[in-house]
Short mmCIF file of C-alpha atoms and ligand atoms in Angstrom, two decimals:
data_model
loop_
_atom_site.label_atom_id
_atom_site.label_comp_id
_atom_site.label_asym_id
_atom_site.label_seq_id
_atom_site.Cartn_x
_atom_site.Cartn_y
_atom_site.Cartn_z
CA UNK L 1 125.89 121.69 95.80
CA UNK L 2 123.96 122.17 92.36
CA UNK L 3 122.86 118.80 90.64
CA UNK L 4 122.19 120.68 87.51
CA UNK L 5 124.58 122.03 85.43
CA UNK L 6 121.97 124.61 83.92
CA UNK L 7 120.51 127.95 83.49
CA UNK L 8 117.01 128.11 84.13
CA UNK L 9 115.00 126.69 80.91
CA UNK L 10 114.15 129.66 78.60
CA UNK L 11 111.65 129.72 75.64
CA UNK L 12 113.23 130.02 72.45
CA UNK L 13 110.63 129.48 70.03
CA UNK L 14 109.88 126.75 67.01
CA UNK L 15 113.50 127.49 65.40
CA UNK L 16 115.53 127.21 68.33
CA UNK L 17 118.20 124.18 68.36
CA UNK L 18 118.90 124.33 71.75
CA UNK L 19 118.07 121.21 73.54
CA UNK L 20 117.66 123.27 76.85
CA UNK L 21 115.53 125.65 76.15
CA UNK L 22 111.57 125.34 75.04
CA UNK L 23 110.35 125.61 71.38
CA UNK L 24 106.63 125.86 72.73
CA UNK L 25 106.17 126.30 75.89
CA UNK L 26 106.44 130.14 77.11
CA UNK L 27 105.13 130.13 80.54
CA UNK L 28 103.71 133.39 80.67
CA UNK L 29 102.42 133.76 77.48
CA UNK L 30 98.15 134.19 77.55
CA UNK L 31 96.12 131.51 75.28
CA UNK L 32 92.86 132.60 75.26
CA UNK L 33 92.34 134.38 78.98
CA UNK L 34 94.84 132.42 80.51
CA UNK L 35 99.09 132.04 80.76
CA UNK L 36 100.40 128.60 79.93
CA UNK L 37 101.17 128.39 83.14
CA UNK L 38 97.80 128.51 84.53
CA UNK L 39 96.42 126.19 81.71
CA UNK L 40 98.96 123.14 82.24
CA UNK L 41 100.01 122.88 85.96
CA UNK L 42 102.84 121.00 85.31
CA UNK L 43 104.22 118.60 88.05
CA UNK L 44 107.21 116.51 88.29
CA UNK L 45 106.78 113.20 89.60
CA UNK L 46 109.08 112.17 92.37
CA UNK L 47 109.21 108.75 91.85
CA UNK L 48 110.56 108.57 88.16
CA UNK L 49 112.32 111.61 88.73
CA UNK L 50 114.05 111.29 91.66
CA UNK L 51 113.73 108.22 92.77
CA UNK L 52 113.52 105.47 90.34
CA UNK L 53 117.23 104.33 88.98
CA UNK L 54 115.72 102.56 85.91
CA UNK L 55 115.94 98.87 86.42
CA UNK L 56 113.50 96.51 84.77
CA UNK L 57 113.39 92.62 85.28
CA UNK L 58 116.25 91.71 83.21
CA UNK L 59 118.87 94.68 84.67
CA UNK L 60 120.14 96.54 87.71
CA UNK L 61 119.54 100.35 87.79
CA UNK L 62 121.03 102.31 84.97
CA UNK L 63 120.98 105.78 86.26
CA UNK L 64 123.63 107.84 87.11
CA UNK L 65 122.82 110.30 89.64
CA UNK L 66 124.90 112.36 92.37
CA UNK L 67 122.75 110.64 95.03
CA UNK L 68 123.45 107.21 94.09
CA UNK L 69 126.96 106.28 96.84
CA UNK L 70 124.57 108.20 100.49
CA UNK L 71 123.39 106.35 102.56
CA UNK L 72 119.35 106.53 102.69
CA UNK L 73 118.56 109.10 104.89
CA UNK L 74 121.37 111.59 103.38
CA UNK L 75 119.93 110.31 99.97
CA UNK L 76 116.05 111.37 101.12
CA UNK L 77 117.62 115.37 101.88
CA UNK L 78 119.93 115.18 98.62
CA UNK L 79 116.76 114.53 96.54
CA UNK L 80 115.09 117.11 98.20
CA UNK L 81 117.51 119.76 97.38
CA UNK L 82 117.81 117.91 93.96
CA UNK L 83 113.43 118.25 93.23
CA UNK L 84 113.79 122.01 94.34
CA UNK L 85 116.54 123.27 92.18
CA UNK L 86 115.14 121.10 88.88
CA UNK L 87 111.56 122.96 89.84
CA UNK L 88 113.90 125.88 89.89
CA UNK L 89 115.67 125.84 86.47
CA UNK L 90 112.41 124.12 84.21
CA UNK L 91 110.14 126.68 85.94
CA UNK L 92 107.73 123.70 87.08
CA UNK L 93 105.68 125.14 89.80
CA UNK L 94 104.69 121.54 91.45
CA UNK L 95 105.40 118.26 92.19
CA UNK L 96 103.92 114.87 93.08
CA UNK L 97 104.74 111.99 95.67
CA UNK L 98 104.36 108.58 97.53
CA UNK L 99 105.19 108.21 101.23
CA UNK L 100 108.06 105.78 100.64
CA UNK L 101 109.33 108.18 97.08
CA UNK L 102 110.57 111.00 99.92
CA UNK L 103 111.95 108.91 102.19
CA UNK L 104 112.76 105.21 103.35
CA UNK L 105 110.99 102.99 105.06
CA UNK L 106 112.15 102.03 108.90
CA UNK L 107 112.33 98.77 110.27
CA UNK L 108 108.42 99.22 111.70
CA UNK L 109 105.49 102.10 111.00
CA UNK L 110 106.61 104.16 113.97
CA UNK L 111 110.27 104.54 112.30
CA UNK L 112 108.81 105.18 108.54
CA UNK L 113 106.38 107.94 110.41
CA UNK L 114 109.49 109.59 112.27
CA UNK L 115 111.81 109.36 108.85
CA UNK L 116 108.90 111.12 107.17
CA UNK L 117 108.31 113.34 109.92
CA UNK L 118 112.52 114.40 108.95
CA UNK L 119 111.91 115.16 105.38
CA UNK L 120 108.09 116.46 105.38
CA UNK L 121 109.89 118.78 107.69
CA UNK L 122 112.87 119.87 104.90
CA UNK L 123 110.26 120.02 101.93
CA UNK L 124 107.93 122.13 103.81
CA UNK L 125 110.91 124.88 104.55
CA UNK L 126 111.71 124.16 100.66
CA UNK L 127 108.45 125.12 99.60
CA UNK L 128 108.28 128.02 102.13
CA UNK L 129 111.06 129.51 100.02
CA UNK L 130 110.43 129.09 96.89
CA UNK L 131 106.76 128.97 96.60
CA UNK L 132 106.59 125.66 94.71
CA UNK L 133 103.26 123.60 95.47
CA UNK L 134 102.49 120.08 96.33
CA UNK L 135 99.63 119.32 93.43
CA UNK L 136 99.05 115.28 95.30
CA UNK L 137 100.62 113.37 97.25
CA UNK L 138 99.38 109.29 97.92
CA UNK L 139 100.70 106.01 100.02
CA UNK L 140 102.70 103.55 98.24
CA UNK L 141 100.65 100.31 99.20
CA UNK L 142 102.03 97.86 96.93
CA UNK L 143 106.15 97.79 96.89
CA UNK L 144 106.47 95.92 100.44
CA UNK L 145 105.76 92.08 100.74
CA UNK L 146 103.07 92.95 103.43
CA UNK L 147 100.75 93.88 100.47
CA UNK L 148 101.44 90.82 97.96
CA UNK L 149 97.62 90.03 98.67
CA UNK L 150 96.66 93.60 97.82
CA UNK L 151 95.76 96.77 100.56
CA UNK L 152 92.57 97.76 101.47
CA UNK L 153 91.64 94.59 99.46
CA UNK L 154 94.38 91.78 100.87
CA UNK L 155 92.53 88.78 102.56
CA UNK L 156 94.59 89.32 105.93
CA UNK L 157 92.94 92.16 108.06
CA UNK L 158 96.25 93.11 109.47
CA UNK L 159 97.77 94.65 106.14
CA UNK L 160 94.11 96.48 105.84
CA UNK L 161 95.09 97.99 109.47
CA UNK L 162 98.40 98.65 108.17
CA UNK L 163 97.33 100.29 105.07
CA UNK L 164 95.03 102.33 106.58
CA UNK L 165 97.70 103.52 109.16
CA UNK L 166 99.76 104.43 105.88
CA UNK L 167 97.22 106.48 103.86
CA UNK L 168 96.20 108.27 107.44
CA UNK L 169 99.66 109.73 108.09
CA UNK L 170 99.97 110.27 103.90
CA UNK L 171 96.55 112.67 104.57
CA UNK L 172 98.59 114.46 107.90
CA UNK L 173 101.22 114.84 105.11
CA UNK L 174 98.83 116.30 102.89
CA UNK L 175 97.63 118.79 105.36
CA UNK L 176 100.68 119.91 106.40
CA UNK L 177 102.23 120.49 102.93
CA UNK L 178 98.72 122.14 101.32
CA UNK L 179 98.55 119.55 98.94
CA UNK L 180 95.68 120.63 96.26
CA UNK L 181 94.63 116.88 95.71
CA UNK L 182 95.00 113.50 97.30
CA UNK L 183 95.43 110.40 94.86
CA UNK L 184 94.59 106.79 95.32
CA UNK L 185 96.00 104.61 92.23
CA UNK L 186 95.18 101.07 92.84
CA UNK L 187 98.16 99.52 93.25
CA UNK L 188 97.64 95.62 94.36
CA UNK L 189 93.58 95.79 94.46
CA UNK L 190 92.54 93.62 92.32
CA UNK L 191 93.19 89.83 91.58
CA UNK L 192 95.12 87.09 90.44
CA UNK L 193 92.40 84.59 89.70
CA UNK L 194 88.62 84.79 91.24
CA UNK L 195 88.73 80.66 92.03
CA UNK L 196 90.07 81.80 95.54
CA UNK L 197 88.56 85.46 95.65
CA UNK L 198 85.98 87.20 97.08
CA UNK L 199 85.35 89.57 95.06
CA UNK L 200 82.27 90.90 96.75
CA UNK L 201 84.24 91.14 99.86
CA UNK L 202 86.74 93.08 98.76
CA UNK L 203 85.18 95.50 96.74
CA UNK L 204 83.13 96.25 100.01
CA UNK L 205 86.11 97.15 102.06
CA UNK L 206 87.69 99.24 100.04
CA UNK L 207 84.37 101.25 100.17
CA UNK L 208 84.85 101.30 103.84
CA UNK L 209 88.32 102.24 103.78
CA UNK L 210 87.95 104.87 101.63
CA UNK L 211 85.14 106.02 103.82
CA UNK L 212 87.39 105.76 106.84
CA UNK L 213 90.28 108.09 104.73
CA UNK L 214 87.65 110.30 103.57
CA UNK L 215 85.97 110.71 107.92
CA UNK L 216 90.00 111.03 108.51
CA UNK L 217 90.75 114.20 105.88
CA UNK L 218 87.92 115.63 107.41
CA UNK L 219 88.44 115.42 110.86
CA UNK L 220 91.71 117.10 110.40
CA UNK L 221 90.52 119.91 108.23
CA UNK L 222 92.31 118.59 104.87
CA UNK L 223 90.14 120.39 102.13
CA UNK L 224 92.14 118.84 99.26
CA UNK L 225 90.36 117.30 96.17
CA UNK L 226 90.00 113.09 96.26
CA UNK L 227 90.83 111.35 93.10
CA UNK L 228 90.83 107.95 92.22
CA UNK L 229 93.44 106.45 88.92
CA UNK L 230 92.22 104.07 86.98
CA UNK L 231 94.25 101.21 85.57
CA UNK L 232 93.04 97.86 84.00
CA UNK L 233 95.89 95.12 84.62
CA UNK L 234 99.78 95.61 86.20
CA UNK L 235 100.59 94.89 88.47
CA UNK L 236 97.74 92.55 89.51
CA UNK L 237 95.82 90.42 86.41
CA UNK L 238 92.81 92.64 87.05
CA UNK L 239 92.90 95.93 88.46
CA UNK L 240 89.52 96.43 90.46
CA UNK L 241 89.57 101.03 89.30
CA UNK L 242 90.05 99.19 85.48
CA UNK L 243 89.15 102.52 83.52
CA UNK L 244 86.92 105.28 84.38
CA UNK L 245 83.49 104.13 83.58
CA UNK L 246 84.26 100.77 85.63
CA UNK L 247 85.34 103.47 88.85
CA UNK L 248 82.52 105.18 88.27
CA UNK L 249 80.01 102.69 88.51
CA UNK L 250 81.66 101.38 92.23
CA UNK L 251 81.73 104.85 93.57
CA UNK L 252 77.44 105.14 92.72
CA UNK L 253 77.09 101.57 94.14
CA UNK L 254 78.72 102.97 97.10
CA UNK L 255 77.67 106.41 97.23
CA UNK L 256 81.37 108.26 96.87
CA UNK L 257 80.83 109.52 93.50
CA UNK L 258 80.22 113.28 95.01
CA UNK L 259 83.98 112.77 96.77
CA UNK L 260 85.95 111.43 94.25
CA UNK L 261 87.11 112.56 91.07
CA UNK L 262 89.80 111.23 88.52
CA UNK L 263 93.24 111.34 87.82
CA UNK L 264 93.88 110.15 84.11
CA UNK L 265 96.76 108.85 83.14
CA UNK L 266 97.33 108.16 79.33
CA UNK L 267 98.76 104.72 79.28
CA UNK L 268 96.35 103.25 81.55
CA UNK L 269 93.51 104.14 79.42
CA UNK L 270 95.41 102.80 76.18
CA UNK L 271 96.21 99.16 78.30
CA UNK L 272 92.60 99.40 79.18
CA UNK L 273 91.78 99.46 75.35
CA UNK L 274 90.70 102.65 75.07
CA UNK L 275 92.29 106.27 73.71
CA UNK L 276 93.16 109.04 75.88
CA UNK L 277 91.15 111.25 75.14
CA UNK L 278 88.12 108.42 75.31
CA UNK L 279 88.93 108.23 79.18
CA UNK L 280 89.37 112.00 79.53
CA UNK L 281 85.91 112.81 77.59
CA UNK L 282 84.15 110.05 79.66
CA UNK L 283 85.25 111.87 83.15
CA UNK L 284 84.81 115.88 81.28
CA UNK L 285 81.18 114.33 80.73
CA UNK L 286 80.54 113.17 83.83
CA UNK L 287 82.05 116.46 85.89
CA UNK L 288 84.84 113.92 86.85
CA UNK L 289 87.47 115.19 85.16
CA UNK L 290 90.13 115.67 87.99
CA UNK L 291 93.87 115.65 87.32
CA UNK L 292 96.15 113.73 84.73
CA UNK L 293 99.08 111.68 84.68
CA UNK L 294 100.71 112.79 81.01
CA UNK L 295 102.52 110.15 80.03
CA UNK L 296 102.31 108.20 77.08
CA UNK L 297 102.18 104.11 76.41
CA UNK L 298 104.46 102.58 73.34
CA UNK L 299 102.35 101.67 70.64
CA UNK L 300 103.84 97.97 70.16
CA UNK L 301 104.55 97.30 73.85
CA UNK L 302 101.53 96.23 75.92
CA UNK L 303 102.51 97.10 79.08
CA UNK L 304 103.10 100.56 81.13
CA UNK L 305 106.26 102.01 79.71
CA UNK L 306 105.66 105.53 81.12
CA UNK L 307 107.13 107.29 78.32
CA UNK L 308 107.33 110.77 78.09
CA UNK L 309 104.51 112.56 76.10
CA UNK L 310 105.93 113.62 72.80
CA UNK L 311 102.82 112.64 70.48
CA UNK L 312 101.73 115.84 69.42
CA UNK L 313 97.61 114.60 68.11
CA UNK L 314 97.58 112.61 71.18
CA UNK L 315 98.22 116.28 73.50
CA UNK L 316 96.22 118.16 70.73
CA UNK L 317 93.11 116.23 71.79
CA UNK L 318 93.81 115.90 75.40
CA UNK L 319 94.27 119.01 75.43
CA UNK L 320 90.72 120.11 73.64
CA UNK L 321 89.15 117.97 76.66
CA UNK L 322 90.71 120.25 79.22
CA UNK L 323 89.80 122.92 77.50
CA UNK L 324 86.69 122.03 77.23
CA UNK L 325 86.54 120.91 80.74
CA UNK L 326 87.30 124.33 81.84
CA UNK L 327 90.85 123.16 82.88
CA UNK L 328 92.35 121.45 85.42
CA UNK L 329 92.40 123.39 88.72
CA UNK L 330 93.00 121.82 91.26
CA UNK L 331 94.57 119.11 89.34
CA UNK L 332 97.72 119.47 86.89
CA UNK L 333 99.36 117.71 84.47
CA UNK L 334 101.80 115.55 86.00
CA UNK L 335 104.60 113.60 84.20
CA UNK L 336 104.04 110.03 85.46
CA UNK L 337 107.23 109.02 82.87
CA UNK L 338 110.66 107.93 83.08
CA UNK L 339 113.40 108.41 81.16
CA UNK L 340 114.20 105.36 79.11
CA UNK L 341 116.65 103.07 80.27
CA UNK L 342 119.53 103.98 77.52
CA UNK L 343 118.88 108.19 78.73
CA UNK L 344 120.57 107.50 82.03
CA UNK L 345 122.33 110.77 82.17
CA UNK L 346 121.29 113.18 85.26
CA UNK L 347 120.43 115.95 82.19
CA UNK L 348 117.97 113.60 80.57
CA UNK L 349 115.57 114.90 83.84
CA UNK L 350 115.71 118.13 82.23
CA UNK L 351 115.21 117.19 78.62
CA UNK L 352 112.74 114.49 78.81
CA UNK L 353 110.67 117.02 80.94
CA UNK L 354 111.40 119.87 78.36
CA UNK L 355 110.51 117.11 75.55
CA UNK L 356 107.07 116.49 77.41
CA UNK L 357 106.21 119.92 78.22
CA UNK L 358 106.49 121.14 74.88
CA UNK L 359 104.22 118.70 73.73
CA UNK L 360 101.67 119.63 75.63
CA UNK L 361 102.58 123.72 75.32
CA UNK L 362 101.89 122.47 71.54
CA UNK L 363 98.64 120.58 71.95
CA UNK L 364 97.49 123.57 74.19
CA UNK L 365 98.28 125.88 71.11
CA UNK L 366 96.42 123.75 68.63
CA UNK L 367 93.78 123.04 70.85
CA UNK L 368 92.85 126.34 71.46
CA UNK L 369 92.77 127.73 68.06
CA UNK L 370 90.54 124.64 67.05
CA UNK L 371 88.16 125.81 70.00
CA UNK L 372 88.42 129.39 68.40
CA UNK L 373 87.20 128.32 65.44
CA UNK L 374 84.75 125.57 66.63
CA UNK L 375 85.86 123.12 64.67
CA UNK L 376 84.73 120.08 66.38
CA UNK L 377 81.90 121.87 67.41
CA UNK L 378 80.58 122.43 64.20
CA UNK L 379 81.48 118.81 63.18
CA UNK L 380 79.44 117.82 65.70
CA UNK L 381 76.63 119.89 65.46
CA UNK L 382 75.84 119.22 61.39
CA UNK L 383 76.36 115.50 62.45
CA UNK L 384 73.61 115.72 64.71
CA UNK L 385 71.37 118.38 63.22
CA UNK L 386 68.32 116.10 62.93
CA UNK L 387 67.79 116.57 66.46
CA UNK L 388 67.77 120.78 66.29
CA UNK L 389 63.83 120.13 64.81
CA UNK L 390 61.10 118.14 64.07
CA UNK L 391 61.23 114.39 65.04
CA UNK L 392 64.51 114.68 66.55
CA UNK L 393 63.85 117.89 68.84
CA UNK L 394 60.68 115.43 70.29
CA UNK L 395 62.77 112.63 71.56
CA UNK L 396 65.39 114.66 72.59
CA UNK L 397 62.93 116.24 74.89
CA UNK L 398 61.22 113.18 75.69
CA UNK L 399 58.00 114.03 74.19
CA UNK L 400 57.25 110.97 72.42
CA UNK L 401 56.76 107.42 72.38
CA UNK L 402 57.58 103.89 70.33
CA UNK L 403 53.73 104.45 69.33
CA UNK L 404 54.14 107.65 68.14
CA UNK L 405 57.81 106.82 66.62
CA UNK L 406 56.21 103.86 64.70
CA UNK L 407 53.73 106.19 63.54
CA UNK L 408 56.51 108.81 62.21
CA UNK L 409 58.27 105.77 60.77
CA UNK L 410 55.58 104.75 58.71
CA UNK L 411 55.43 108.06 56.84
CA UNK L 412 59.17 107.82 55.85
CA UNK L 413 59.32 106.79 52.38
CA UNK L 414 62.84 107.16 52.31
CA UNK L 415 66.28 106.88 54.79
CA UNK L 416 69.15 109.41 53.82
CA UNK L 417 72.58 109.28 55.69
CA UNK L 418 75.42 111.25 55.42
CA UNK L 419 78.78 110.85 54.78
CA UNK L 420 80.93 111.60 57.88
CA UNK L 421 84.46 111.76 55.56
CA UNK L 422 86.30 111.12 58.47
CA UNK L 423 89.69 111.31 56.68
CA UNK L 424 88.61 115.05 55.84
CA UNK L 425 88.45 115.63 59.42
CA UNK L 426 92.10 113.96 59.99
CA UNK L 427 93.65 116.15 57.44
CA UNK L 428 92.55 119.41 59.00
CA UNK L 429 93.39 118.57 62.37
CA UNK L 430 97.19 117.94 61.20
CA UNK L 431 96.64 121.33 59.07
CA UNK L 432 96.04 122.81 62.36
CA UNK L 433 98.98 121.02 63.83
CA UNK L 434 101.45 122.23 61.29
CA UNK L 435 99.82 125.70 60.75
CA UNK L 436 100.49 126.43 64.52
CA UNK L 437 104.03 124.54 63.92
CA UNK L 438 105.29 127.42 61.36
CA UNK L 439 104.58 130.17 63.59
CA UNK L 440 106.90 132.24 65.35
C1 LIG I 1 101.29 103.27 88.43
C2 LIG I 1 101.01 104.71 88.56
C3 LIG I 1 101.27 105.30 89.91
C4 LIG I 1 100.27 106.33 90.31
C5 LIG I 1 100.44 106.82 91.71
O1 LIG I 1 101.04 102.77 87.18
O2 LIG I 1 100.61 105.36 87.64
O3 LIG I 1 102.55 105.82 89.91
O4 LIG I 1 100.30 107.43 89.46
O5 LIG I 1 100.46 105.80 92.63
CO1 LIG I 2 100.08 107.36 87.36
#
């Protein structure tokens, strides 16, 4: 059975008019030392992808998909065969899952284990053959009514039991299929309103419990990398991992900020109030720059549409941080995005995947030429010359005091700031943009 009516995805360059083929994105093509390839890590994400059949609260699912009349076991394999051929014909070398997104959950734990057990079994043989990787896999501990009070953070100590039994048999998963990273996305931990919370409480055991998960990957020889997503609201009010810096400062307090790094996902940092590239250059800075969820949010909408990432600045910039960051590896870039509800054909996979990994085959291209040339470097570097020498070299190097500054200050007869024409800096960035645009 094929479920896409395709040739494998070919680049065609900036002029093509093909829908199916990629103006940008030319796989083995080297920027800078390495292929695209190796720079972007693309993953598919099973959920959207193969799962999801886009429904929202006012509408049953639109999506029309060969799967759609089996019943949910033969629909589990069908996907399966469905992720490996669309890996297949967009050349996207990994993919990305929840326990529950590969198959169903049984009427108690033991049955969800053994229906796992079924199609952990098929993917692994799937891989085998075609060499396609697992970049993370994670536990889906918010869809069931057992977690309405949250996971590791729900009041009742059974669901914490139950969670925990979840997110160990998610890390056997991981083990078995290789994956390169292990993700934990809040999902219900956080809170509805603190006059019945405790917060303290809560925040305390889900240090424990992901002390317990990390004692567990250990034990069993998983070697994959631990990252944490950050998201400030949805769906709980407040979202304990709210943005980066917030994560950050629980996993000092509890001393797992040498396990953990971050998977970034572009409309969580934009509902958190910040950019994308703010989040990204917060974690690059901190060495905590793990793995990213490319998506992107809708600028009027203020919730988590999971759009596909087709702004162009937006994957110029995120792109510089990655760069910058030295890449990715063993994270990816992983489309956390859905089609919207009105593309409900099976072939919109393929082109809102095609649409997304062009724009960041783009933003990779613009990025790098920008590093070439140091352009924000040298932005950045006139901007803060005053420290290269003199007064400024001293309290970079913390050689001086307030006595000695008040002293300095007292000499200065005059102030003189520069202009930072930021619009100048705007322009050239979408000179690069369209520069690398007419090529080819
Ligand atoms: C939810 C979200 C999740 C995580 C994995 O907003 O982004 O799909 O990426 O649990
Ligand atoms: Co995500």
């Amino acid at each position: 059975m094929t479920y896409f009516d395709i040739e494998k995805v070919q680049y065609e360059g900036p002029k093509s008019t093909n829908p199916f083929s990629f103006k940008y994105y030319n796989a083995s093509e080297k920027i800078g030392d390495k292929t695209m390839a190796e720079h972007l890590r693309f993953s598919v994400a099973y959920w959207h992808t193969f799962t999801a059949d886009l429904s929202d609260p006012f509408g049953v699912g639109a999506a029309i998909r060969d799967w759609d009349n089996l019943n949910d076991m033969d629909k589990a394999k069908a996907r399966v065969s469905a992720i490996f051929e669309f890996m297949e014909k967009t050349g996207i070398e990994y993919f990305c899952f929840h326990d529950i997104d590969i198959a169903p959950e049984g009427k108690n734990l033991e049955e969800s284990n053994e229906n796992l057990d079924v199609i952990v079994k098929l993917i692994k043989e799937k891989m085998d053959e075609t060499g396609k990787k697992l970049l993370w896999n994670t536990t889906n501990n918010f869809t069931h009514e057992r977690f309405v009070h949250g996971a590791a953070t729900s009041s009742n100590a059974d669901v914490f039991a139950y969670a925990a039994a979840k997110v160990k048999k998610s890390l056997e998963i991981a083990k078995t299929l290789n994956a390169e990273n292990f993700v934990f996305w809040g999902g219900r931990e956080g809170y509805e309103s603190l006059l019945n919370t405790d917060m303290k409480l809560e925040l305390d055991n889900l240090a424990k419990f992901f002390k317990m998960a990390i004692a567990y990957a250990e034990e069993i020889g998983f070697k994959g990398q631990f990252l944490i997503e950050p998201k400030p609201k949805e769906p709980t009010t407040h979202q304990y991992d709210t943005d980066v810096a917030t994560a950050h400062a629980f996993l000092q307090k509890y001393n797992l900020d040498h396990v953990f790094k971050f998977n970034i996902e572009a409309n969580h940092a934009t509902l958190a109030g910040h950019s994308f590239q703010h989040e990204l250059r917060y974690a690059r800075d901190n060495q905590l720059l793990g793995s990213v969820d490319a998506n992107q949010g809708h600028p009027q909408l203020g919730w988590d549409t999971d759009e596909f990432p087709t702004d162009v600045y937006d994957t110029t910039l995120a792109m510089y941080e990655i760069l910058k960051n030295g890449g990715l590896t063993p994270g990816g870039l992983n489309f956390d995005a859905k089609p919207r509800r009105t593309s409900f054909k099976q072939e919109d996979l393929v082109l809102t995947h095609i649409a997304g990994m062009d724009a960041f085959a783009l933003g990779l291209r613009v990025a790098h030429q920008m590093i070439e040339d140091n352009f924000f470097e040298n932005i950045v570097s006139e901007k803060y010359a005053s420290y290269q020498s003199g007064i400024g070299q001293k309290i970079l190097n913390g050689e001086v005091t307030f006595k000695e500054l008040e002293k300095y200050a007292l000499t200065l007869t005059e102030i003189t700031n520069e202009s930072d024409h930021l619009e100048v800096i705007k322009s050239q960035i979408n000179q690069y943009i369209l520069n690398i645009n007419s090529k080819g």
